[in-house]
Short mmCIF file of C-alpha atoms and ligand atoms in Angstrom, two decimals:
data_model
loop_
_atom_site.label_atom_id
_atom_site.label_comp_id
_atom_site.label_asym_id
_atom_site.label_seq_id
_atom_site.Cartn_x
_atom_site.Cartn_y
_atom_site.Cartn_z
CA MET A 1 11.18 -8.89 23.15
CA ILE A 2 12.65 -7.68 19.86
CA PRO A 3 10.70 -8.82 16.78
CA VAL A 4 11.97 -8.53 13.20
CA SER A 5 9.59 -5.63 12.63
CA LYS A 6 7.22 -3.50 14.68
CA PRO A 7 4.45 -1.32 13.25
CA TYR A 8 5.30 2.40 13.32
CA LEU A 9 2.69 4.30 15.32
CA PRO A 10 2.18 8.05 14.82
CA CYS A 11 1.16 10.52 17.55
CA PHE A 12 -2.03 9.08 19.04
CA LYS A 13 -3.61 12.49 19.70
CA LYS A 14 -3.14 13.55 16.11
CA TYR A 15 -4.69 10.32 14.82
CA ALA A 16 -7.55 10.57 17.34
CA ARG A 17 -8.30 14.15 16.21
CA MET A 18 -8.58 12.92 12.64
CA LEU A 19 -10.98 10.15 13.69
CA GLU A 20 -13.00 12.73 15.58
CA ASP A 21 -13.33 14.76 12.37
CA SER A 22 -14.58 11.59 10.61
CA PHE A 23 -17.18 11.14 13.35
CA ASP A 24 -18.28 14.76 12.98
CA ARG A 25 -18.59 14.37 9.21
CA GLY A 26 -20.28 11.00 9.57
CA VAL A 27 -18.16 9.73 6.67
CA ILE A 28 -16.11 6.63 7.48
CA THR A 29 -15.68 4.91 4.10
CA ASN A 30 -16.73 4.98 0.38
CA ASN A 31 -14.13 7.23 -1.19
CA GLY A 32 -14.22 9.75 1.66
CA PRO A 33 -12.11 12.90 2.02
CA TYR A 34 -9.16 11.19 3.79
CA LEU A 35 -8.97 8.52 1.11
CA ARG A 36 -8.98 11.12 -1.66
CA GLU A 37 -6.37 13.22 0.17
CA LEU A 38 -4.15 10.18 0.74
CA GLU A 39 -4.28 9.14 -2.92
CA GLN A 40 -3.42 12.66 -4.06
CA ARG A 41 -0.61 13.11 -1.55
CA LEU A 42 0.87 9.70 -2.36
CA ALA A 43 0.79 10.47 -6.09
CA ASP A 44 2.57 13.81 -5.51
CA PHE A 45 5.07 12.41 -3.02
CA LEU A 46 5.95 9.27 -4.95
CA GLY A 47 5.96 11.05 -8.32
CA VAL A 48 3.37 8.82 -10.03
CA PRO A 49 0.21 9.80 -11.94
CA ASN A 50 -2.42 7.44 -10.46
CA VAL A 51 -2.67 5.80 -7.02
CA ILE A 52 -5.67 3.57 -6.32
CA CYS A 53 -5.81 2.53 -2.67
CA VAL A 54 -7.33 -0.85 -1.79
CA THR A 55 -7.85 -3.04 1.28
CA ASN A 56 -4.51 -4.88 1.10
CA GLY A 57 -1.51 -5.67 -1.07
CA THR A 58 -2.77 -9.12 -2.08
CA VAL A 59 -6.05 -7.76 -3.44
CA ALA A 60 -3.98 -5.09 -5.22
CA ILE A 61 -2.25 -7.88 -7.19
CA GLN A 62 -5.57 -9.64 -7.85
CA LEU A 63 -7.21 -6.46 -9.19
CA ALA A 64 -4.13 -5.70 -11.30
CA ILE A 65 -4.45 -9.17 -12.87
CA ARG A 66 -8.17 -8.63 -13.54
CA SER A 67 -7.70 -5.16 -15.01
CA LEU A 68 -5.12 -6.40 -17.52
CA GLY A 69 -7.12 -9.47 -18.57
CA ILE A 70 -4.23 -11.81 -17.83
CA LYS A 71 -4.76 -15.49 -18.72
CA GLU A 72 -3.05 -18.88 -18.31
CA ARG A 73 0.62 -18.81 -17.35
CA VAL A 74 2.52 -16.01 -15.59
CA LEU A 75 6.29 -15.93 -15.17
CA THR A 76 7.21 -15.03 -11.60
CA THR A 77 9.90 -15.27 -8.96
CA PRO A 78 10.13 -18.08 -6.39
CA PHE A 79 11.95 -15.78 -3.94
CA SER A 80 9.13 -13.77 -2.38
CA PHE A 81 6.43 -13.70 0.25
CA ILE A 82 3.72 -16.29 -0.59
CA ALA A 83 1.19 -13.60 -1.64
CA SER A 84 2.81 -12.82 -5.01
CA SER A 85 2.23 -16.42 -6.15
CA SER A 86 -0.94 -17.23 -4.21
CA ALA A 87 -2.68 -14.21 -5.77
CA LEU A 88 -1.97 -15.73 -9.20
CA VAL A 89 -3.36 -19.14 -8.23
CA TYR A 90 -6.37 -17.50 -6.57
CA GLU A 91 -7.14 -15.79 -9.88
CA GLY A 92 -7.04 -19.15 -11.66
CA LEU A 93 -3.61 -18.60 -13.23
CA THR A 94 -0.55 -20.85 -13.37
CA PRO A 95 2.66 -19.46 -11.89
CA LYS A 96 5.79 -20.48 -13.76
CA PHE A 97 8.89 -19.87 -11.71
CA VAL A 98 11.94 -18.24 -13.20
CA ASP A 99 15.05 -18.50 -11.01
CA ILE A 100 16.63 -15.45 -9.42
CA CYS A 101 19.89 -13.61 -9.89
CA ALA A 102 22.42 -14.55 -7.16
CA LYS A 103 23.41 -10.89 -6.76
CA SER A 104 20.11 -8.98 -6.61
CA PHE A 105 17.91 -11.90 -5.38
CA ASN A 106 15.36 -10.73 -7.98
CA LEU A 107 13.96 -12.57 -11.01
CA ASN A 108 16.82 -13.17 -13.46
CA PRO A 109 15.73 -11.61 -16.78
CA HIS A 110 18.31 -13.65 -18.73
CA LEU A 111 16.42 -16.82 -17.81
CA LEU A 112 13.19 -15.50 -19.32
CA GLU A 113 14.58 -16.46 -22.71
CA VAL A 114 14.23 -20.22 -22.27
CA ASN A 115 10.44 -20.14 -21.97
CA ASP A 116 7.80 -21.20 -24.44
CA TYR A 117 5.54 -18.15 -24.83
CA GLU A 118 2.47 -19.91 -26.25
CA THR A 119 0.43 -19.64 -23.09
CA VAL A 120 2.39 -16.99 -21.17
CA SER A 121 0.58 -13.65 -20.94
CA ALA A 122 2.45 -11.78 -18.23
CA ILE A 123 5.45 -11.43 -15.92
CA LEU A 124 5.08 -10.71 -12.20
CA PRO A 125 8.49 -9.79 -10.76
CA VAL A 126 9.00 -8.61 -7.16
CA HIS A 127 11.41 -5.82 -6.08
CA VAL A 128 12.59 -7.96 -3.16
CA TYR A 129 13.62 -5.98 -0.02
CA GLY A 130 13.03 -2.81 -2.06
CA ASN A 131 15.99 -3.55 -4.35
CA PRO A 132 14.82 -2.82 -7.93
CA CYS A 133 14.58 -5.62 -10.49
CA ASP A 134 16.44 -5.23 -13.78
CA VAL A 135 13.49 -3.25 -15.17
CA TYR A 136 15.38 -2.31 -18.36
CA ALA A 137 15.87 -5.96 -19.39
CA ILE A 138 12.35 -6.93 -18.33
CA ASP A 139 10.87 -4.01 -20.27
CA GLU A 140 12.78 -4.96 -23.41
CA PHE A 141 11.50 -8.51 -23.03
CA LYS A 142 7.93 -7.35 -22.44
CA SER A 143 7.95 -5.41 -25.72
CA ARG A 144 9.53 -8.24 -27.69
CA HIS A 145 6.91 -10.79 -26.62
CA GLY A 146 3.89 -8.47 -26.13
CA LEU A 147 3.54 -9.44 -22.47
CA LYS A 148 1.97 -7.54 -19.58
CA VAL A 149 4.12 -6.75 -16.53
CA ILE A 150 2.89 -6.34 -12.97
CA TYR A 151 5.59 -5.41 -10.47
CA ASP A 152 4.90 -6.48 -6.91
CA ALA A 153 6.45 -3.39 -5.27
CA SER A 154 5.24 -4.27 -1.76
CA HIS A 155 8.77 -3.62 -0.45
CA ALA A 156 9.58 -0.66 -2.67
CA PHE A 157 7.70 2.31 -1.20
CA ASP A 158 9.55 5.55 -2.08
CA VAL A 159 12.29 3.79 -4.06
CA LYS A 160 13.59 5.80 -7.00
CA LEU A 161 15.63 4.46 -9.91
CA ASN A 162 17.80 7.03 -11.66
CA GLY A 163 15.74 9.82 -10.14
CA THR A 164 12.21 8.60 -10.89
CA SER A 165 9.82 6.31 -9.04
CA ILE A 166 10.35 2.59 -9.56
CA LEU A 167 6.54 2.35 -9.55
CA ASN A 168 6.33 3.87 -13.03
CA TRP A 169 7.76 0.71 -14.66
CA GLY A 170 5.58 -2.06 -16.08
CA ASP A 171 1.85 -1.80 -16.81
CA VAL A 172 1.06 -1.72 -13.11
CA SER A 173 2.88 -1.77 -9.76
CA THR A 174 1.30 -2.88 -6.51
CA LEU A 175 2.09 -1.78 -2.95
CA SER A 176 1.27 -3.31 0.43
CA PHE A 177 0.43 -0.97 3.31
CA HIS A 178 0.31 -3.73 5.92
CA ALA A 179 1.28 -2.72 9.47
CA THR A 180 4.67 -4.46 9.22
CA LYS A 181 5.67 -2.63 6.05
CA ALA A 182 7.78 0.56 6.18
CA PHE A 183 4.80 2.74 5.21
CA HIS A 184 1.39 1.45 6.30
CA THR A 185 -2.33 2.10 6.76
CA ILE A 186 -2.77 -0.76 9.34
CA GLU A 187 -4.11 -2.97 6.55
CA GLY A 188 -4.11 -1.62 3.02
CA GLY A 189 -2.41 -1.46 -0.31
CA ALA A 190 -2.41 0.39 -3.60
CA ILE A 191 -2.15 -0.02 -7.33
CA VAL A 192 -0.07 2.45 -9.33
CA THR A 193 -0.31 2.89 -13.08
CA CYS A 194 0.65 5.49 -15.69
CA ASN A 195 -2.33 4.43 -17.81
CA SER A 196 -5.30 6.64 -16.82
CA GLU A 197 -7.90 4.44 -18.55
CA LEU A 198 -6.63 1.45 -16.60
CA ALA A 199 -6.76 3.56 -13.42
CA ASP A 200 -10.47 4.29 -14.04
CA LEU A 201 -11.13 0.61 -14.64
CA LEU A 202 -9.34 -0.24 -11.36
CA ARG A 203 -11.39 2.36 -9.44
CA GLY A 204 -14.48 0.59 -10.72
CA LEU A 205 -13.16 -2.88 -9.91
CA ARG A 206 -12.58 -1.96 -6.25
CA ASN A 207 -16.18 -0.68 -5.95
CA PHE A 208 -18.38 -3.54 -7.28
CA GLY A 209 -17.86 -2.37 -10.88
CA ILE A 210 -19.78 0.87 -10.17
CA ASN A 211 -18.46 4.06 -11.79
CA ASP A 212 -18.58 7.71 -10.61
CA ASP A 213 -22.05 8.16 -12.15
CA ALA A 214 -23.40 5.23 -10.06
CA GLU A 215 -23.71 3.00 -13.14
CA ILE A 216 -22.76 -0.66 -12.93
CA LYS A 217 -20.22 -0.99 -15.73
CA GLY A 218 -19.08 -4.58 -15.20
CA LEU A 219 -17.88 -7.15 -12.72
CA GLY A 220 -16.18 -5.81 -9.63
CA ILE A 221 -15.52 -6.54 -5.99
CA ASN A 222 -15.36 -4.59 -2.73
CA ALA A 223 -11.77 -3.54 -2.05
CA LYS A 224 -12.36 -0.03 -0.65
CA LEU A 225 -10.01 1.38 1.99
CA SER A 226 -11.80 2.93 4.99
CA GLU A 227 -11.35 6.50 6.25
CA PHE A 228 -9.69 5.22 9.46
CA ASN A 229 -7.06 3.40 7.42
CA ALA A 230 -6.54 6.41 5.15
CA ALA A 231 -6.14 8.70 8.20
CA MET A 232 -3.39 6.42 9.52
CA GLY A 233 -1.66 6.67 6.13
CA LEU A 234 -1.85 10.49 6.21
CA CYS A 235 -0.29 10.59 9.71
CA ILE A 236 2.50 8.23 8.69
CA LEU A 237 3.20 10.09 5.46
CA ASP A 238 3.82 13.22 7.58
CA ASP A 239 6.46 11.26 9.54
CA TRP A 240 7.98 9.39 6.60
CA ASP A 241 11.28 11.30 6.45
CA ALA A 242 11.93 10.62 10.14
CA ILE A 243 10.94 6.94 9.75
CA ARG A 244 13.33 6.50 6.84
CA HIS A 245 16.09 8.30 8.72
CA SER A 246 15.81 6.05 11.83
CA ARG A 247 15.82 2.96 9.65
CA LYS A 248 18.87 4.24 7.78
CA GLN A 249 20.87 4.66 10.99
CA ILE A 250 20.10 1.11 12.10
CA TRP A 251 20.85 -0.19 8.62
CA GLU A 252 24.23 1.56 8.60
CA MET A 253 25.17 0.19 12.01
CA TYR A 254 24.43 -3.40 10.97
CA THR A 255 26.20 -2.96 7.65
CA LYS A 256 29.30 -1.48 9.26
CA GLU A 257 29.56 -4.34 11.78
CA LEU A 258 28.25 -7.35 9.86
CA GLY A 259 28.73 -6.30 6.23
CA GLU A 260 32.20 -7.90 6.15
CA VAL A 261 31.06 -11.05 7.97
CA PHE A 262 28.11 -11.95 5.76
CA GLN A 263 27.10 -11.49 2.18
CA ALA A 264 23.96 -9.53 1.37
CA PRO A 265 22.03 -8.73 -1.77
CA VAL A 266 23.96 -6.38 -4.05
CA TRP A 267 21.93 -3.16 -3.80
CA SER A 268 21.36 -1.31 -7.07
CA SER A 269 23.76 1.64 -7.30
CA GLU A 270 21.20 3.50 -9.44
CA ALA A 271 18.43 3.36 -6.83
CA THR A 272 17.54 5.01 -3.53
CA ARG A 273 16.74 2.80 -0.54
CA ASN A 274 13.94 2.70 2.01
CA TYR A 275 15.81 0.45 4.48
CA SER A 276 12.73 -1.69 5.01
CA TYR A 277 14.59 -5.00 5.47
CA MET A 278 18.00 -5.99 6.83
CA PRO A 279 18.85 -9.27 5.10
CA PHE A 280 22.14 -11.14 5.50
CA LEU A 281 23.20 -14.26 3.62
CA PHE A 282 24.94 -16.83 5.82
CA ASN A 283 27.70 -19.16 4.66
CA SER A 284 25.65 -22.22 5.58
CA VAL A 285 22.26 -23.24 6.95
CA ASP A 286 24.10 -24.50 10.02
CA GLU A 287 25.60 -21.07 10.70
CA LEU A 288 22.20 -19.41 10.21
CA VAL A 289 20.51 -21.76 12.67
CA ARG A 290 23.24 -21.22 15.26
CA VAL A 291 22.83 -17.43 15.12
CA LYS A 292 19.02 -17.66 15.07
CA ASN A 293 18.96 -19.93 18.15
CA LYS A 294 21.37 -17.68 20.03
CA LEU A 295 19.29 -14.57 19.31
CA GLU A 296 16.04 -16.33 20.21
CA GLU A 297 17.51 -17.40 23.57
CA ASN A 298 17.92 -13.67 24.16
CA ASN A 299 14.35 -12.83 23.14
CA ILE A 300 15.38 -11.47 19.74
CA PHE A 301 13.44 -12.80 16.76
CA PRO A 302 15.01 -12.46 13.32
CA ARG A 303 12.97 -14.02 10.50
CA ARG A 304 13.84 -16.29 7.62
CA TYR A 305 12.39 -14.00 4.92
CA PHE A 306 11.83 -15.70 2.51
CA TYR A 307 11.94 -19.37 3.35
CA PRO A 308 11.25 -21.78 1.82
CA SER A 309 11.69 -20.84 -1.82
CA LEU A 310 8.14 -20.88 -3.25
CA ASN A 311 8.90 -23.71 -5.70
CA GLU A 312 9.10 -25.91 -2.59
CA ILE A 313 5.60 -25.08 -1.30
CA PRO A 314 3.54 -28.23 -1.98
CA TYR A 315 0.58 -26.61 -3.74
CA LEU A 316 2.90 -24.47 -5.87
CA SER A 317 5.54 -27.09 -6.69
CA SER A 318 2.98 -28.98 -8.77
CA PHE A 319 2.88 -25.99 -11.16
CA ASP A 320 6.62 -25.76 -11.56
CA PHE A 321 7.01 -28.09 -14.48
CA SER A 322 10.43 -27.47 -15.96
CA GLN A 323 12.84 -24.81 -14.84
CA SER A 324 15.32 -25.26 -12.01
CA CYS A 325 15.15 -22.81 -9.13
CA ALA A 326 18.52 -23.82 -7.66
CA VAL A 327 19.68 -20.28 -6.87
CA SER A 328 16.46 -19.31 -5.12
CA THR A 329 16.31 -22.61 -3.20
CA ASP A 330 19.87 -22.11 -1.98
CA ILE A 331 19.54 -18.42 -1.07
CA ALA A 332 16.18 -18.94 0.66
CA SER A 333 17.81 -21.56 2.91
CA ARG A 334 20.67 -19.25 3.96
CA VAL A 335 19.16 -15.79 4.21
CA MET A 336 17.74 -14.17 7.35
CA CYS A 337 16.35 -10.71 8.08
CA PHE A 338 17.51 -8.93 11.23
CA PRO A 339 15.26 -6.67 13.34
CA ILE A 340 14.88 -3.18 11.87
CA TYR A 341 12.15 -0.67 12.81
CA PRO A 342 12.16 3.00 13.86
CA SER A 343 11.70 2.42 17.61
CA LEU A 344 14.56 -0.12 17.82
CA ASN A 345 17.30 1.64 19.76
CA ILE A 346 20.96 1.58 18.81
CA ALA A 347 21.98 -0.13 22.08
CA ASP A 348 19.76 -3.08 21.15
CA VAL A 349 21.23 -3.16 17.63
CA LYS A 350 24.71 -3.33 19.20
CA LYS A 351 23.58 -6.19 21.43
CA ILE A 352 22.23 -8.10 18.40
CA ILE A 353 25.54 -7.57 16.59
CA THR A 354 27.60 -8.73 19.60
CA LEU A 355 25.47 -11.86 20.10
CA THR A 356 25.67 -12.65 16.39
CA LYS A 357 29.45 -12.34 16.29
CA ALA A 358 29.83 -14.41 19.47
CA SER A 359 27.71 -17.26 18.13
CA LEU A 360 29.85 -17.46 14.98
CA LYS A 361 32.87 -18.47 17.08
CA ARG A 362 32.70 -22.14 17.97
C1 PLP B 1 3.37 -8.05 2.27
C2 PLP B 1 3.49 -8.59 0.87
C3 PLP B 1 2.36 -8.83 0.07
C4 PLP B 1 0.95 -8.84 0.60
O1 PLP B 1 0.51 -7.67 1.11
P1 PLP B 1 -0.72 -7.65 2.16
O2 PLP B 1 -0.99 -6.20 2.29
O3 PLP B 1 -0.23 -8.27 3.43
O4 PLP B 1 -1.83 -8.40 1.54
C5 PLP B 1 2.55 -9.21 -1.25
N1 PLP B 1 3.78 -9.37 -1.76
C6 PLP B 1 4.89 -9.19 -1.02
C7 PLP B 1 6.23 -9.37 -1.65
C8 PLP B 1 4.78 -8.81 0.33
O5 PLP B 1 5.88 -8.67 1.08
#
C-alpha cells in the first residue's frame, strides 16, 4: 500500500540510545536537555533567533494568537488544512476568508484591500505546500493598517526566501512537527519569532504562565514538548539533508513526467523548496476522480489536499459574510497531492506515473 505520506523513521538504535540516556538521567519532560538542544539546533539550522517548541502545530497557532492579544476578526486563507481556521475559532475569533492567487495558491494580498478594517486585528496566511506567500505585499499591508501577522508555516520547514528563512517574516511563524510532515517530532510544533520579549512570553504561555524563576506571571496552558519527542527531532535533524534529497529526486521524476500534463502551483523563483508535497491541478473534477479511482484500485492513495475549500465547511461558512472565494473553491476541487516520502522507491513512482497517464486516455 502506498499512502500519500509516510513518517520518516531514523535509525532505531540511535533513537533507543537517546531514550536510554533519558532514563539514566530520569528527565523525560519539563524543558529537559534534549528539548533545549533541539531548540538551539533548530534556531542555528533554520537561521532564526527564537524557536519555542510546543506539543503540536495547532497549539502553536493558538499560543501565537494569545501572545499577540489578537481580537475579533482575522483575515485568512480558505485554501489550507482545517487547523489554520479552527485554531482561530477555538480562540474565540472570527475568520474572514480572503481568496487565493490562482498561481501560488496562497492568500491573494491584492484582495486584502477590499476589507473594512474596523474589527480586523490580524492576518493569518499559510505558505501552502511550502511555497512562500507574497510576504513583501503582506508586510506593506500590515504596516499600513497596524495589523499583526501570524504565518502558518506548517509546510515551510527549511524554506528560504532570497537567502534567509521564510520564518523571519511577520510577527510570528508557526511550524507543525506532526509525523506526516517533512520534519517531525512524532507530534509537535514550534513558534518562531524575532521578538525576544514575545519569545519569553510564549515560553511562559506553554508552561502554565510560570517563568524561569518559578513565578506565576499570568494565564498559561500546558504545551510542553517531551524529551522523547525532542530526541526524535534531534535524530531527524541529523538526517534532514538526506530526507530532502530523496524527496527532491521523487519530485523531479513526477515533474518531468507529469509537469506537462497537469498544471501545478507556480513555485516562487526566489525561494528554496523542501519538496514536502507533490500537488497537481487537474483540468476537471472528472479527470481527478478518474485518476484517483485508478490509483486506489492499485493500492495507491493520493489525497485531495486541500478539499473542500474551507469556506465550504459548514461551521466556517457561517463566518464568511461577504467575499467570494471562487478561486479557492475551484482549485480545491481540482487539486490532488501524489505520494511523496523518502522511502518511496523510484520504481513505484514510475508505476504511479504510468497508471496516471493510462487513466487519462479514455
Ligand atoms: C499540519 C498542519 C497544521 C496542524 O499541525 P498539527 O501539528 O497537526 O497540529 C496546521 N496548519 C497546517 C497548514 C497544517 O498542514
